[in-house]
Amino acid sequence: MALEFTPWTIRSDKTPEMAVRTTLSMDSWVVTWLPNRMLSLELARIAMELDEVLSDPAPADAEEALEMAGLMAERLGLTPREVVVLLWDRYAEPRFEILGGDLNDNRCRRPMSTLRLDR
């Protein structure tokens, strides 16, 4: 589990979610899986760590991972169940069509809304 921090983004090497700093202030962030909430840097980091914990298919200690997830969800004012539903909804959305190339290269993805369906 590793998060990459820049002055404007927090990215995960485990999930497609990310946090982006807004232009409103130095401490105003939006996380992709919580799009309608403004968070502090600390809470954005917690949201990204929570996503990583819940996205691990084989944690070393599942009970500890669930306990950590519960504590992090609580810091965000959510229940673990609410977090799982929010993340599941994000993954269930058909947002991208793979256009070829390396799957880890975002240049090979386009939002579905930009694709022509009349061909």
Short mmCIF file of N, CA, C and O in Angstrom, two decimals:
data_model
loop_
_atom_site.label_atom_id
_atom_site.label_comp_id
_atom_site.label_asym_id
_atom_site.label_seq_id
_atom_site.Cartn_x
_atom_site.Cartn_y
_atom_site.Cartn_z
N MET A 1 0.85 -1.17 0.00
CA MET A 1 0.00 0.00 0.00
C MET A 1 0.89 1.23 0.00
O MET A 1 1.69 1.43 0.89
N ALA A 2 0.74 2.03 -1.06
CA ALA A 2 1.55 3.25 -1.13
C ALA A 2 0.74 4.35 -1.82
O ALA A 2 0.17 4.13 -2.87
N LEU A 3 0.73 5.49 -1.19
CA LEU A 3 0.08 6.66 -1.77
C LEU A 3 1.17 7.60 -2.29
O LEU A 3 2.21 7.77 -1.65
N GLU A 4 0.91 8.21 -3.43
CA GLU A 4 1.83 9.18 -4.00
C GLU A 4 1.23 10.57 -3.82
O GLU A 4 0.11 10.83 -4.27
N PHE A 5 1.96 11.43 -3.16
CA PHE A 5 1.50 12.79 -2.87
C PHE A 5 2.21 13.79 -3.77
O PHE A 5 3.43 13.74 -3.92
N THR A 6 1.43 14.69 -4.37
CA THR A 6 1.98 15.86 -5.05
C THR A 6 1.25 17.06 -4.43
O THR A 6 0.31 16.87 -3.66
N PRO A 7 1.65 18.27 -4.76
CA PRO A 7 0.94 19.43 -4.19
C PRO A 7 -0.55 19.47 -4.57
O PRO A 7 -1.34 20.08 -3.87
N TRP A 8 -0.93 18.80 -5.68
CA TRP A 8 -2.31 18.87 -6.15
C TRP A 8 -3.07 17.56 -6.13
O TRP A 8 -4.29 17.56 -6.29
N THR A 9 -2.39 16.44 -5.97
CA THR A 9 -3.08 15.14 -6.03
C THR A 9 -2.54 14.16 -5.00
O THR A 9 -1.41 14.28 -4.53
N ILE A 10 -3.39 13.19 -4.68
CA ILE A 10 -2.98 12.01 -3.94
C ILE A 10 -3.45 10.84 -4.79
O ILE A 10 -4.64 10.73 -5.10
N ARG A 11 -2.52 9.99 -5.18
CA ARG A 11 -2.85 8.83 -6.02
C ARG A 11 -2.44 7.55 -5.33
O ARG A 11 -1.50 7.52 -4.55
N SER A 12 -3.16 6.50 -5.69
CA SER A 12 -2.90 5.18 -5.14
C SER A 12 -2.25 4.30 -6.19
O SER A 12 -2.57 4.41 -7.38
N ASP A 13 -1.37 3.41 -5.76
CA ASP A 13 -0.83 2.42 -6.69
C ASP A 13 -1.67 1.14 -6.68
O ASP A 13 -1.38 0.20 -7.38
N LYS A 14 -2.75 1.14 -5.88
CA LYS A 14 -3.60 -0.05 -5.76
C LYS A 14 -5.00 0.13 -6.35
O LYS A 14 -5.65 -0.84 -6.68
N THR A 15 -5.48 1.36 -6.45
CA THR A 15 -6.86 1.61 -6.91
C THR A 15 -6.87 2.78 -7.90
O THR A 15 -5.93 3.58 -7.93
N PRO A 16 -7.93 2.90 -8.68
CA PRO A 16 -8.02 4.01 -9.63
C PRO A 16 -8.48 5.32 -9.00
O PRO A 16 -8.48 6.36 -9.66
N GLU A 17 -8.88 5.29 -7.74
CA GLU A 17 -9.37 6.50 -7.08
C GLU A 17 -8.23 7.47 -6.80
O GLU A 17 -7.07 7.08 -6.70
N MET A 18 -8.57 8.74 -6.66
CA MET A 18 -7.57 9.75 -6.35
C MET A 18 -8.21 10.92 -5.61
O MET A 18 -9.43 11.05 -5.58
N ALA A 19 -7.37 11.73 -5.00
CA ALA A 19 -7.81 12.96 -4.35
C ALA A 19 -7.17 14.12 -5.10
O ALA A 19 -6.03 14.03 -5.54
N VAL A 20 -7.93 15.21 -5.23
CA VAL A 20 -7.45 16.39 -5.94
C VAL A 20 -7.69 17.62 -5.07
O VAL A 20 -8.78 17.80 -4.53
N ARG A 21 -6.66 18.44 -4.95
CA ARG A 21 -6.80 19.68 -4.19
C ARG A 21 -7.61 20.67 -5.01
O ARG A 21 -7.40 20.82 -6.20
N THR A 22 -8.53 21.34 -4.37
CA THR A 22 -9.32 22.35 -5.07
C THR A 22 -8.57 23.67 -5.05
O THR A 22 -7.57 23.83 -4.35
N THR A 23 -9.08 24.63 -5.78
CA THR A 23 -8.45 25.95 -5.79
C THR A 23 -9.01 26.86 -4.70
O THR A 23 -8.60 28.00 -4.59
N LEU A 24 -9.93 26.33 -3.89
CA LEU A 24 -10.54 27.15 -2.85
C LEU A 24 -9.57 27.49 -1.73
O LEU A 24 -9.60 28.58 -1.17
N SER A 25 -8.72 26.52 -1.36
CA SER A 25 -7.71 26.78 -0.32
C SER A 25 -6.65 25.69 -0.39
O SER A 25 -6.82 24.69 -1.09
N MET A 26 -5.59 25.87 0.36
CA MET A 26 -4.52 24.88 0.40
C MET A 26 -4.98 23.59 1.08
O MET A 26 -4.39 22.55 0.88
N ASP A 27 -6.03 23.66 1.88
CA ASP A 27 -6.49 22.49 2.64
C ASP A 27 -7.91 22.11 2.25
O ASP A 27 -8.74 21.82 3.10
N SER A 28 -8.20 22.11 0.96
CA SER A 28 -9.52 21.76 0.46
C SER A 28 -9.35 20.72 -0.65
O SER A 28 -8.80 21.01 -1.71
N TRP A 29 -9.81 19.51 -0.37
CA TRP A 29 -9.60 18.37 -1.27
C TRP A 29 -10.92 17.68 -1.58
O TRP A 29 -11.85 17.67 -0.77
N VAL A 30 -10.98 17.07 -2.77
CA VAL A 30 -12.11 16.24 -3.18
C VAL A 30 -11.54 14.87 -3.55
O VAL A 30 -10.53 14.78 -4.24
N VAL A 31 -12.19 13.82 -3.06
CA VAL A 31 -11.79 12.44 -3.36
C VAL A 31 -12.79 11.89 -4.38
O VAL A 31 -14.00 12.11 -4.24
N THR A 32 -12.29 11.18 -5.38
CA THR A 32 -13.16 10.74 -6.47
C THR A 32 -14.32 9.87 -6.00
O THR A 32 -15.40 9.94 -6.57
N TRP A 33 -14.13 9.08 -4.96
CA TRP A 33 -15.24 8.23 -4.52
C TRP A 33 -16.15 8.93 -3.52
O TRP A 33 -17.18 8.39 -3.14
N LEU A 34 -15.81 10.15 -3.14
CA LEU A 34 -16.65 11.02 -2.31
C LEU A 34 -16.79 12.37 -3.00
O LEU A 34 -16.38 13.41 -2.47
N PRO A 35 -17.37 12.41 -4.21
CA PRO A 35 -17.30 13.62 -5.03
C PRO A 35 -18.05 14.82 -4.49
O PRO A 35 -17.76 15.94 -4.88
N ASN A 36 -18.98 14.65 -3.59
CA ASN A 36 -19.78 15.79 -3.11
C ASN A 36 -19.33 16.30 -1.75
O ASN A 36 -20.08 17.01 -1.09
N ARG A 37 -18.12 15.94 -1.35
CA ARG A 37 -17.62 16.36 -0.04
C ARG A 37 -16.27 17.04 -0.16
O ARG A 37 -15.39 16.56 -0.86
N MET A 38 -16.12 18.15 0.53
CA MET A 38 -14.83 18.81 0.63
C MET A 38 -14.15 18.28 1.87
O MET A 38 -14.77 18.23 2.94
N LEU A 39 -12.89 17.89 1.74
CA LEU A 39 -12.14 17.32 2.84
C LEU A 39 -10.85 18.08 3.07
O LEU A 39 -10.32 18.71 2.16
N SER A 40 -10.35 17.98 4.30
CA SER A 40 -9.02 18.49 4.59
C SER A 40 -8.00 17.51 4.00
O SER A 40 -8.35 16.39 3.61
N LEU A 41 -6.74 17.92 3.95
CA LEU A 41 -5.69 17.01 3.47
C LEU A 41 -5.67 15.74 4.31
O LEU A 41 -5.56 14.64 3.78
N GLU A 42 -5.78 15.88 5.62
CA GLU A 42 -5.76 14.71 6.50
C GLU A 42 -6.91 13.75 6.18
O GLU A 42 -6.70 12.54 6.09
N LEU A 43 -8.11 14.28 6.01
CA LEU A 43 -9.25 13.42 5.71
C LEU A 43 -9.17 12.84 4.29
O LEU A 43 -9.60 11.71 4.06
N ALA A 44 -8.61 13.58 3.35
CA ALA A 44 -8.41 13.03 2.00
C ALA A 44 -7.44 11.87 2.05
O ALA A 44 -7.64 10.84 1.39
N ARG A 45 -6.37 12.01 2.84
CA ARG A 45 -5.40 10.92 3.00
C ARG A 45 -6.08 9.70 3.62
O ARG A 45 -5.90 8.58 3.16
N ILE A 46 -6.90 9.93 4.65
CA ILE A 46 -7.62 8.83 5.30
C ILE A 46 -8.56 8.14 4.30
O ILE A 46 -8.63 6.91 4.24
N ALA A 47 -9.26 8.93 3.48
CA ALA A 47 -10.18 8.36 2.49
C ALA A 47 -9.41 7.50 1.48
O ALA A 47 -9.88 6.42 1.10
N MET A 48 -8.25 7.95 1.06
CA MET A 48 -7.46 7.17 0.11
C MET A 48 -6.90 5.91 0.77
O MET A 48 -6.90 4.84 0.15
N GLU A 49 -6.45 6.01 2.01
CA GLU A 49 -5.96 4.82 2.72
C GLU A 49 -7.09 3.82 2.94
O GLU A 49 -6.90 2.61 2.79
N LEU A 50 -8.28 4.32 3.25
CA LEU A 50 -9.44 3.45 3.44
C LEU A 50 -9.77 2.70 2.16
O LEU A 50 -10.02 1.49 2.17
N ASP A 51 -9.75 3.39 1.03
CA ASP A 51 -9.98 2.74 -0.25
C ASP A 51 -8.96 1.63 -0.48
O ASP A 51 -9.30 0.54 -0.92
N GLU A 52 -7.70 1.89 -0.18
CA GLU A 52 -6.67 0.87 -0.36
C GLU A 52 -6.90 -0.33 0.56
O GLU A 52 -6.77 -1.47 0.13
N VAL A 53 -7.24 -0.08 1.81
CA VAL A 53 -7.47 -1.18 2.75
C VAL A 53 -8.60 -2.07 2.26
O VAL A 53 -8.50 -3.30 2.26
N LEU A 54 -9.69 -1.45 1.81
CA LEU A 54 -10.85 -2.23 1.38
C LEU A 54 -10.66 -2.85 0.00
O LEU A 54 -11.39 -3.76 -0.37
N SER A 55 -9.68 -2.38 -0.76
CA SER A 55 -9.44 -2.92 -2.09
C SER A 55 -8.43 -4.06 -2.10
O SER A 55 -8.22 -4.68 -3.13
N ASP A 56 -7.83 -4.34 -0.97
CA ASP A 56 -6.85 -5.43 -0.89
C ASP A 56 -7.59 -6.77 -0.88
O ASP A 56 -8.32 -7.06 0.07
N PRO A 57 -7.42 -7.60 -1.91
CA PRO A 57 -8.16 -8.86 -1.97
C PRO A 57 -7.68 -9.91 -0.97
O PRO A 57 -8.41 -10.86 -0.67
N ALA A 58 -6.46 -9.75 -0.47
CA ALA A 58 -5.92 -10.75 0.46
C ALA A 58 -5.09 -10.07 1.54
O ALA A 58 -3.86 -10.17 1.55
N PRO A 59 -5.75 -9.38 2.47
CA PRO A 59 -4.97 -8.71 3.53
C PRO A 59 -4.28 -9.74 4.42
O PRO A 59 -4.78 -10.86 4.60
N ALA A 60 -3.15 -9.36 4.98
CA ALA A 60 -2.42 -10.26 5.87
C ALA A 60 -3.27 -10.67 7.06
O ALA A 60 -3.25 -11.82 7.49
N ASP A 61 -4.03 -9.73 7.59
CA ASP A 61 -4.92 -10.00 8.73
C ASP A 61 -6.27 -9.33 8.44
O ASP A 61 -6.42 -8.13 8.62
N ALA A 62 -7.22 -10.13 7.99
CA ALA A 62 -8.52 -9.59 7.58
C ALA A 62 -9.24 -8.88 8.72
O ALA A 62 -9.85 -7.83 8.51
N GLU A 63 -9.18 -9.43 9.91
CA GLU A 63 -9.84 -8.80 11.06
C GLU A 63 -9.24 -7.43 11.35
O GLU A 63 -9.95 -6.47 11.62
N GLU A 64 -7.92 -7.36 11.31
CA GLU A 64 -7.26 -6.07 11.55
C GLU A 64 -7.61 -5.07 10.46
O GLU A 64 -7.85 -3.89 10.73
N ALA A 65 -7.66 -5.53 9.20
CA ALA A 65 -8.02 -4.65 8.09
C ALA A 65 -9.43 -4.11 8.27
O ALA A 65 -9.68 -2.92 8.05
N LEU A 66 -10.38 -4.96 8.68
CA LEU A 66 -11.75 -4.50 8.90
C LEU A 66 -11.82 -3.52 10.07
O LEU A 66 -12.58 -2.54 10.02
N GLU A 67 -11.05 -3.77 11.11
CA GLU A 67 -11.03 -2.86 12.25
C GLU A 67 -10.47 -1.50 11.83
O GLU A 67 -11.03 -0.45 12.17
N MET A 68 -9.37 -1.51 11.07
CA MET A 68 -8.79 -0.26 10.57
C MET A 68 -9.79 0.48 9.68
O MET A 68 -9.94 1.69 9.79
N ALA A 69 -10.46 -0.27 8.81
CA ALA A 69 -11.44 0.34 7.90
C ALA A 69 -12.57 0.99 8.69
O ALA A 69 -13.02 2.09 8.35
N GLY A 70 -13.01 0.34 9.75
CA GLY A 70 -14.06 0.91 10.59
C GLY A 70 -13.64 2.22 11.24
O GLY A 70 -14.41 3.18 11.27
N LEU A 71 -12.41 2.26 11.73
CA LEU A 71 -11.89 3.47 12.37
C LEU A 71 -11.74 4.61 11.35
O LEU A 71 -12.08 5.76 11.63
N MET A 72 -11.24 4.28 10.16
CA MET A 72 -11.07 5.31 9.13
C MET A 72 -12.43 5.81 8.64
O MET A 72 -12.61 7.02 8.43
N ALA A 73 -13.37 4.91 8.45
CA ALA A 73 -14.72 5.31 8.01
C ALA A 73 -15.34 6.25 9.04
O ALA A 73 -15.95 7.27 8.68
N GLU A 74 -15.16 5.93 10.30
CA GLU A 74 -15.70 6.76 11.38
C GLU A 74 -15.11 8.18 11.32
O GLU A 74 -15.82 9.16 11.51
N ARG A 75 -13.81 8.29 11.02
CA ARG A 75 -13.18 9.62 10.90
C ARG A 75 -13.79 10.43 9.77
O ARG A 75 -13.81 11.66 9.81
N LEU A 76 -14.34 9.72 8.75
CA LEU A 76 -14.98 10.40 7.63
C LEU A 76 -16.46 10.62 7.85
O LEU A 76 -17.15 11.18 6.99
N GLY A 77 -16.97 10.18 9.01
CA GLY A 77 -18.39 10.33 9.31
C GLY A 77 -19.26 9.32 8.57
O GLY A 77 -20.43 9.58 8.32
N LEU A 78 -18.67 8.18 8.21
CA LEU A 78 -19.38 7.14 7.48
C LEU A 78 -19.30 5.82 8.24
O LEU A 78 -18.43 5.64 9.09
N THR A 79 -20.18 4.90 7.90
CA THR A 79 -20.07 3.54 8.42
C THR A 79 -19.28 2.73 7.39
O THR A 79 -19.24 3.09 6.20
N PRO A 80 -18.68 1.62 7.81
CA PRO A 80 -17.99 0.77 6.83
C PRO A 80 -18.93 0.31 5.71
O PRO A 80 -18.54 0.25 4.54
N ARG A 81 -20.17 0.03 6.04
CA ARG A 81 -21.15 -0.39 5.03
C ARG A 81 -21.35 0.71 3.99
O ARG A 81 -21.40 0.44 2.79
N GLU A 82 -21.48 1.96 4.44
CA GLU A 82 -21.65 3.07 3.50
C GLU A 82 -20.44 3.20 2.57
O GLU A 82 -20.59 3.44 1.37
N VAL A 83 -19.25 3.02 3.13
CA VAL A 83 -18.03 3.12 2.33
C VAL A 83 -18.01 2.03 1.26
O VAL A 83 -17.72 2.30 0.09
N VAL A 84 -18.32 0.81 1.66
CA VAL A 84 -18.32 -0.31 0.70
C VAL A 84 -19.32 -0.04 -0.42
O VAL A 84 -19.01 -0.25 -1.61
N VAL A 85 -20.49 0.46 -0.09
CA VAL A 85 -21.50 0.75 -1.11
C VAL A 85 -21.00 1.86 -2.05
O VAL A 85 -21.13 1.76 -3.27
N LEU A 86 -20.43 2.92 -1.50
CA LEU A 86 -19.91 4.01 -2.33
C LEU A 86 -18.83 3.52 -3.28
O LEU A 86 -18.82 3.86 -4.47
N LEU A 87 -17.90 2.71 -2.76
CA LEU A 87 -16.83 2.19 -3.61
C LEU A 87 -17.37 1.21 -4.65
O LEU A 87 -16.96 1.24 -5.81
N TRP A 88 -18.28 0.34 -4.24
CA TRP A 88 -18.86 -0.62 -5.18
C TRP A 88 -19.58 0.12 -6.31
O TRP A 88 -19.43 -0.25 -7.47
N ASP A 89 -20.33 1.16 -5.97
CA ASP A 89 -21.02 1.94 -7.00
C ASP A 89 -20.03 2.52 -8.01
O ASP A 89 -20.30 2.57 -9.20
N ARG A 90 -18.88 2.96 -7.52
CA ARG A 90 -17.86 3.51 -8.41
C ARG A 90 -17.32 2.45 -9.35
O ARG A 90 -17.14 2.69 -10.53
N TYR A 91 -17.04 1.26 -8.81
CA TYR A 91 -16.48 0.20 -9.65
C TYR A 91 -17.52 -0.40 -10.58
O TYR A 91 -17.18 -0.90 -11.64
N ALA A 92 -18.78 -0.33 -10.22
CA ALA A 92 -19.83 -0.91 -11.04
C ALA A 92 -20.23 0.00 -12.20
O ALA A 92 -20.84 -0.46 -13.16
N GLU A 93 -19.87 1.28 -12.13
CA GLU A 93 -20.19 2.23 -13.21
C GLU A 93 -19.41 1.86 -14.46
O GLU A 93 -18.19 1.69 -14.39
N PRO A 94 -20.06 1.75 -15.61
CA PRO A 94 -19.32 1.51 -16.86
C PRO A 94 -18.75 2.83 -17.37
O PRO A 94 -19.32 3.48 -18.24
N ARG A 95 -17.66 3.28 -16.80
CA ARG A 95 -17.13 4.61 -17.11
C ARG A 95 -16.18 4.64 -18.28
O ARG A 95 -16.01 5.64 -18.93
N PHE A 96 -15.45 3.54 -18.54
CA PHE A 96 -14.42 3.60 -19.56
C PHE A 96 -14.51 2.41 -20.52
O PHE A 96 -14.91 1.33 -20.13
N GLU A 97 -14.12 2.66 -21.72
CA GLU A 97 -13.94 1.59 -22.70
C GLU A 97 -12.44 1.52 -22.97
O GLU A 97 -11.79 2.53 -23.23
N ILE A 98 -11.89 0.33 -22.94
CA ILE A 98 -10.47 0.16 -23.23
C ILE A 98 -10.28 0.27 -24.74
O ILE A 98 -10.95 -0.40 -25.51
N LEU A 99 -9.37 1.12 -25.16
CA LEU A 99 -9.17 1.37 -26.58
C LEU A 99 -7.93 0.67 -27.12
O LEU A 99 -7.58 0.84 -28.26
N GLY A 100 -7.27 -0.09 -26.31
CA GLY A 100 -6.05 -0.77 -26.73
C GLY A 100 -4.85 -0.21 -26.00
O GLY A 100 -4.91 0.82 -25.36
N GLY A 101 -3.77 -0.91 -26.07
CA GLY A 101 -2.55 -0.46 -25.41
C GLY A 101 -2.47 -0.99 -24.00
O GLY A 101 -3.20 -1.89 -23.60
N ASP A 102 -1.57 -0.43 -23.24
CA ASP A 102 -1.32 -0.85 -21.87
C ASP A 102 -2.49 -0.43 -20.98
O ASP A 102 -2.86 0.74 -20.96
N LEU A 103 -3.06 -1.37 -20.24
CA LEU A 103 -4.21 -1.06 -19.39
C LEU A 103 -3.86 -0.07 -18.29
O LEU A 103 -4.73 0.59 -17.75
N ASN A 104 -2.58 0.04 -17.93
CA ASN A 104 -2.18 0.98 -16.89
C ASN A 104 -1.93 2.37 -17.45
O ASN A 104 -1.64 3.29 -16.71
N ASP A 105 -2.03 2.52 -18.75
CA ASP A 105 -1.79 3.80 -19.39
C ASP A 105 -3.14 4.48 -19.61
O ASP A 105 -3.93 4.05 -20.42
N ASN A 106 -3.40 5.56 -18.88
CA ASN A 106 -4.70 6.24 -18.97
C ASN A 106 -4.98 6.81 -20.35
O ASN A 106 -6.10 7.16 -20.66
N ARG A 107 -3.97 6.91 -21.20
CA ARG A 107 -4.20 7.42 -22.56
C ARG A 107 -5.04 6.44 -23.37
O ARG A 107 -5.62 6.81 -24.37
N CYS A 108 -5.12 5.17 -22.95
CA CYS A 108 -5.89 4.19 -23.72
C CYS A 108 -7.34 4.11 -23.24
O CYS A 108 -8.07 3.23 -23.62
N ARG A 109 -7.74 5.03 -22.40
CA ARG A 109 -9.12 5.04 -21.89
C ARG A 109 -9.79 6.35 -22.24
O ARG A 109 -9.16 7.40 -22.22
N ARG A 110 -11.07 6.27 -22.57
CA ARG A 110 -11.87 7.46 -22.81
C ARG A 110 -13.17 7.31 -22.04
O ARG A 110 -13.69 6.20 -21.95
N PRO A 111 -13.69 8.38 -21.50
CA PRO A 111 -15.01 8.29 -20.87
C PRO A 111 -16.02 7.77 -21.88
O PRO A 111 -15.99 8.14 -23.04
N MET A 112 -16.90 6.91 -21.43
CA MET A 112 -17.91 6.33 -22.30
C MET A 112 -18.75 7.42 -22.97
O MET A 112 -19.20 7.25 -24.09
N SER A 113 -18.98 8.53 -22.30
CA SER A 113 -19.83 9.59 -22.86
C SER A 113 -19.23 10.21 -24.11
O SER A 113 -19.93 10.87 -24.87
N THR A 114 -17.93 10.02 -24.36
CA THR A 114 -17.29 10.61 -25.54
C THR A 114 -17.32 9.66 -26.73
O THR A 114 -16.89 10.04 -27.82
N LEU A 115 -17.79 8.45 -26.56
CA LEU A 115 -17.77 7.47 -27.64
C LEU A 115 -19.03 7.58 -28.48
O LEU A 115 -20.12 7.83 -27.96
N ARG A 116 -18.90 7.39 -29.75
CA ARG A 116 -20.05 7.39 -30.64
C ARG A 116 -20.70 6.01 -30.60
O ARG A 116 -20.02 5.01 -30.76
N LEU A 117 -21.98 5.97 -30.39
CA LEU A 117 -22.69 4.70 -30.31
C LEU A 117 -23.45 4.39 -31.58
O LEU A 117 -24.08 3.35 -31.70
N ASP A 118 -23.39 5.27 -32.58
CA ASP A 118 -24.19 5.08 -33.80
C ASP A 118 -23.41 4.38 -34.92
O ASP A 118 -23.85 4.36 -36.05
N ARG A 119 -22.28 3.81 -34.63
CA ARG A 119 -21.49 3.13 -35.66
C ARG A 119 -21.89 1.70 -35.81
O ARG A 119 -22.27 1.01 -35.00
#
